[in-house]
PDB file of C-alpha atoms in Angstrom:
ATOM      1  CA  MET N   1       7.172 -24.635 -42.923  1.00 43.00           C
ATOM      2  CA  LYS N   2       5.102 -22.356 -40.677  1.00 48.00           C
ATOM      3  CA  LYS N   3       3.707 -23.779 -37.437  1.00 55.00           C
ATOM      4  CA  GLN N   4      -0.076 -23.924 -37.400  1.00 56.00           C
ATOM      5  CA  LYS N   5      -1.860 -22.660 -34.312  1.00 67.00           C
ATOM      6  CA  LYS N   6      -3.703 -25.382 -32.438  1.00 70.00           C
ATOM      7  CA  LYS N   7      -7.423 -25.004 -31.892  1.00 81.00           C
ATOM      8  CA  PHE N   8      -8.003 -25.040 -28.167  1.00 82.00           C
ATOM      9  CA  THR N   9     -10.830 -23.488 -26.160  1.00 90.00           C
ATOM     10  CA  PRO N  10     -11.039 -23.790 -22.377  1.00 93.00           C
ATOM     11  CA  THR N  11     -14.391 -24.214 -20.632  1.00 94.00           C
ATOM     12  CA  ARG N  12     -16.354 -21.925 -18.264  1.00 95.00           C
ATOM     13  CA  ASP N  13     -14.316 -18.980 -16.929  1.00 96.00           C
ATOM     14  CA  LEU N  14     -10.920 -20.455 -17.743  1.00 96.00           C
ATOM     15  CA  VAL N  15      -8.191 -18.767 -19.781  1.00 97.00           C
ATOM     16  CA  ALA N  16      -5.399 -20.496 -21.755  1.00 96.00           C
ATOM     17  CA  LEU N  17      -2.088 -18.601 -21.535  1.00 96.00           C
ATOM     18  CA  GLU N  18       1.168 -18.868 -23.452  1.00 93.00           C
ATOM     19  CA  THR N  19       3.943 -18.225 -20.945  1.00 87.00           C
ATOM     20  CA  THR N  20       7.663 -17.940 -21.714  1.00 79.00           C
ATOM     21  CA  LEU N  21       9.831 -18.638 -18.675  1.00 71.00           C
ATOM     22  CA  LYS N  22      13.101 -18.925 -20.611  1.00 65.00           C
ATOM     23  CA  GLU N  23      13.845 -16.036 -22.910  1.00 64.00           C
ATOM     24  CA  LYS N  24      16.804 -15.743 -25.278  1.00 66.00           C
ATOM     25  CA  LYS N  25      18.571 -12.393 -24.993  1.00 69.00           C
ATOM     26  CA  THR N  26      21.514 -10.898 -26.879  1.00 76.00           C
ATOM     27  CA  THR N  27      24.033  -8.522 -25.324  1.00 78.00           C
ATOM     28  CA  GLU N  28      25.284  -5.428 -27.143  1.00 85.00           C
ATOM     29  CA  HIS N  29      28.383  -7.509 -28.030  1.00 83.00           C
ATOM     30  CA  GLY N  30      26.329 -10.250 -29.698  1.00 83.00           C
ATOM     31  CA  ILE N  31      26.522 -12.837 -26.924  1.00 77.00           C
ATOM     32  CA  VAL N  32      23.309 -14.901 -26.787  1.00 72.00           C
ATOM     33  CA  TYR N  33      22.154 -16.173 -23.406  1.00 62.00           C
ATOM     34  CA  THR N  34      18.989 -17.555 -21.841  1.00 59.00           C
ATOM     35  CA  GLN N  35      17.333 -15.561 -19.100  1.00 58.00           C
ATOM     36  CA  VAL N  36      15.203 -17.667 -16.758  1.00 55.00           C
ATOM     37  CA  SER N  37      12.413 -15.958 -14.866  1.00 55.00           C
ATOM     38  CA  ASP N  38      12.731 -16.542 -11.136  1.00 58.00           C
ATOM     39  CA  ASN N  39       9.809 -14.248 -10.441  1.00 63.00           C
ATOM     40  CA  TYR N  40       6.561 -15.709  -9.145  1.00 84.00           C
ATOM     41  CA  TYR N  41       4.617 -13.192 -11.223  1.00 87.00           C
ATOM     42  CA  VAL N  42       4.803 -13.385 -15.022  1.00 88.00           C
ATOM     43  CA  TRP N  43       3.432 -11.724 -18.131  1.00 90.00           C
ATOM     44  CA  SER N  44       1.687 -14.110 -20.530  1.00 94.00           C
ATOM     45  CA  THR N  45      -0.226 -13.862 -23.787  1.00 95.00           C
ATOM     46  CA  VAL N  46      -3.857 -14.978 -23.838  1.00 96.00           C
ATOM     47  CA  TYR N  47      -4.172 -17.882 -26.291  1.00 96.00           C
ATOM     48  CA  SER N  48      -7.916 -18.495 -25.907  1.00 96.00           C
ATOM     49  CA  VAL N  49     -10.729 -17.933 -23.420  1.00 96.00           C
ATOM     50  CA  GLY N  50     -13.715 -19.873 -22.118  1.00 96.00           C
ATOM     51  CA  PRO N  51     -17.292 -18.832 -23.010  1.00 96.00           C
ATOM     52  CA  LYS N  52     -17.891 -16.992 -19.709  1.00 97.00           C
ATOM     53  CA  VAL N  53     -14.836 -14.719 -20.087  1.00 96.00           C
ATOM     54  CA  LYS N  54     -15.702 -11.350 -21.626  1.00 95.00           C
ATOM     55  CA  GLU N  55     -12.986  -9.078 -20.202  1.00 94.00           C
ATOM     56  CA  VAL N  56      -9.949 -10.423 -22.096  1.00 96.00           C
ATOM     57  CA  LYS N  57      -9.450 -11.792 -25.588  1.00 95.00           C
ATOM     58  CA  PRO N  58      -6.795 -13.806 -27.436  1.00 95.00           C
ATOM     59  CA  GLY N  59      -3.668 -11.726 -27.955  1.00 95.00           C
ATOM     60  CA  ASP N  60      -4.080  -9.681 -24.749  1.00 96.00           C
ATOM     61  CA  VAL N  61      -1.083  -9.642 -22.412  1.00 96.00           C
ATOM     62  CA  VAL N  62      -1.880 -10.428 -18.774  1.00 96.00           C
ATOM     63  CA  TYR N  63       0.004 -10.546 -15.467  1.00 93.00           C
ATOM     64  CA  TRP N  64      -0.599 -13.438 -13.055  1.00 93.00           C
ATOM     65  CA  LYS N  65       1.016 -15.401 -10.242  1.00 91.00           C
ATOM     66  CA  LEU N  66       2.693 -18.659 -11.245  1.00 86.00           C
ATOM     67  CA  GLY N  67       1.235 -21.518  -9.241  1.00 84.00           C
ATOM     68  CA  SER N  68      -2.144 -19.866  -8.723  1.00 88.00           C
ATOM     69  CA  ASN N  69      -3.495 -22.396 -11.212  1.00 86.00           C
ATOM     70  CA  ASN N  70      -2.192 -25.453  -9.289  1.00 86.00           C
ATOM     71  CA  SER N  71       0.111 -26.147 -12.263  1.00 79.00           C
ATOM     72  CA  GLU N  72      -2.790 -26.968 -14.597  1.00 92.00           C
ATOM     73  CA  PHE N  73      -1.783 -26.967 -18.252  1.00 89.00           C
ATOM     74  CA  TYR N  74      -2.549 -28.508 -21.636  1.00 90.00           C
ATOM     75  CA  LYS N  75       0.199 -30.070 -23.744  1.00 89.00           C
ATOM     76  CA  ASP N  76       0.126 -31.483 -27.267  1.00 87.00           C
ATOM     77  CA  GLY N  77       3.657 -32.065 -28.567  1.00 87.00           C
ATOM     78  CA  ASP N  78       5.509 -28.727 -28.420  1.00 85.00           C
ATOM     79  CA  PHE N  79       2.256 -26.849 -27.814  1.00 87.00           C
ATOM     80  CA  ILE N  80       1.833 -25.958 -24.107  1.00 89.00           C
ATOM     81  CA  VAL N  81      -0.598 -23.531 -22.479  1.00 93.00           C
ATOM     82  CA  ASP N  82      -1.287 -22.776 -18.809  1.00 94.00           C
ATOM     83  CA  ILE N  83      -4.942 -23.084 -17.797  1.00 96.00           C
ATOM     84  CA  VAL N  84      -5.879 -20.316 -15.347  1.00 96.00           C
ATOM     85  CA  ASN N  85      -9.134 -19.123 -13.768  1.00 95.00           C
ATOM     86  CA  PHE N  86     -10.023 -15.662 -15.032  1.00 96.00           C
ATOM     87  CA  THR N  87     -10.135 -14.433 -11.424  1.00 95.00           C
ATOM     88  CA  ASP N  88      -6.420 -15.300 -11.033  1.00 95.00           C
ATOM     89  CA  LEU N  89      -5.421 -12.691 -13.625  1.00 96.00           C
ATOM     90  CA  LEU N  90      -4.112  -9.571 -11.890  1.00 94.00           C
ATOM     91  CA  VAL N  91      -3.494  -7.058 -14.698  1.00 94.00           C
ATOM     92  CA  VAL N  92      -4.306  -6.712 -18.396  1.00 94.00           C
ATOM     93  CA  LYS N  93      -1.734  -4.673 -20.314  1.00 92.00           C
ATOM     94  CA  CYS N  94      -3.472  -1.867 -22.207  1.00 84.00           C
ATOM     95  CA  GLU N  95      -2.235  -0.148 -25.330  1.00 72.00           C
ATOM     96  CA  THR N  96      -2.242   3.625 -25.019  1.00 58.00           C
ATOM     97  CA  ARG N  97      -3.342   5.618 -28.025  1.00 51.00           C
TER      98      ARG N  97
END
């Protein structure tokens, strides 16, 4: 059964981000391990944006400093998103054509 996306829209100039801090990797020999990010800066995917945010959209990949949002988040079961002010986003990854 496919997981349904939750409907969630932040207010004002806030952005909801899906961040993966633990990532499963596989070596060339097939060994699976979990890599934990110990970096204070992370790449995240924009889940949704508040009505005042025009510069990014859901699906964009952004770079931001962990902790800049005072650990604000929204959780509903397994669904967790970080809530960040738009001004805390440092970089938006662009696709080159």
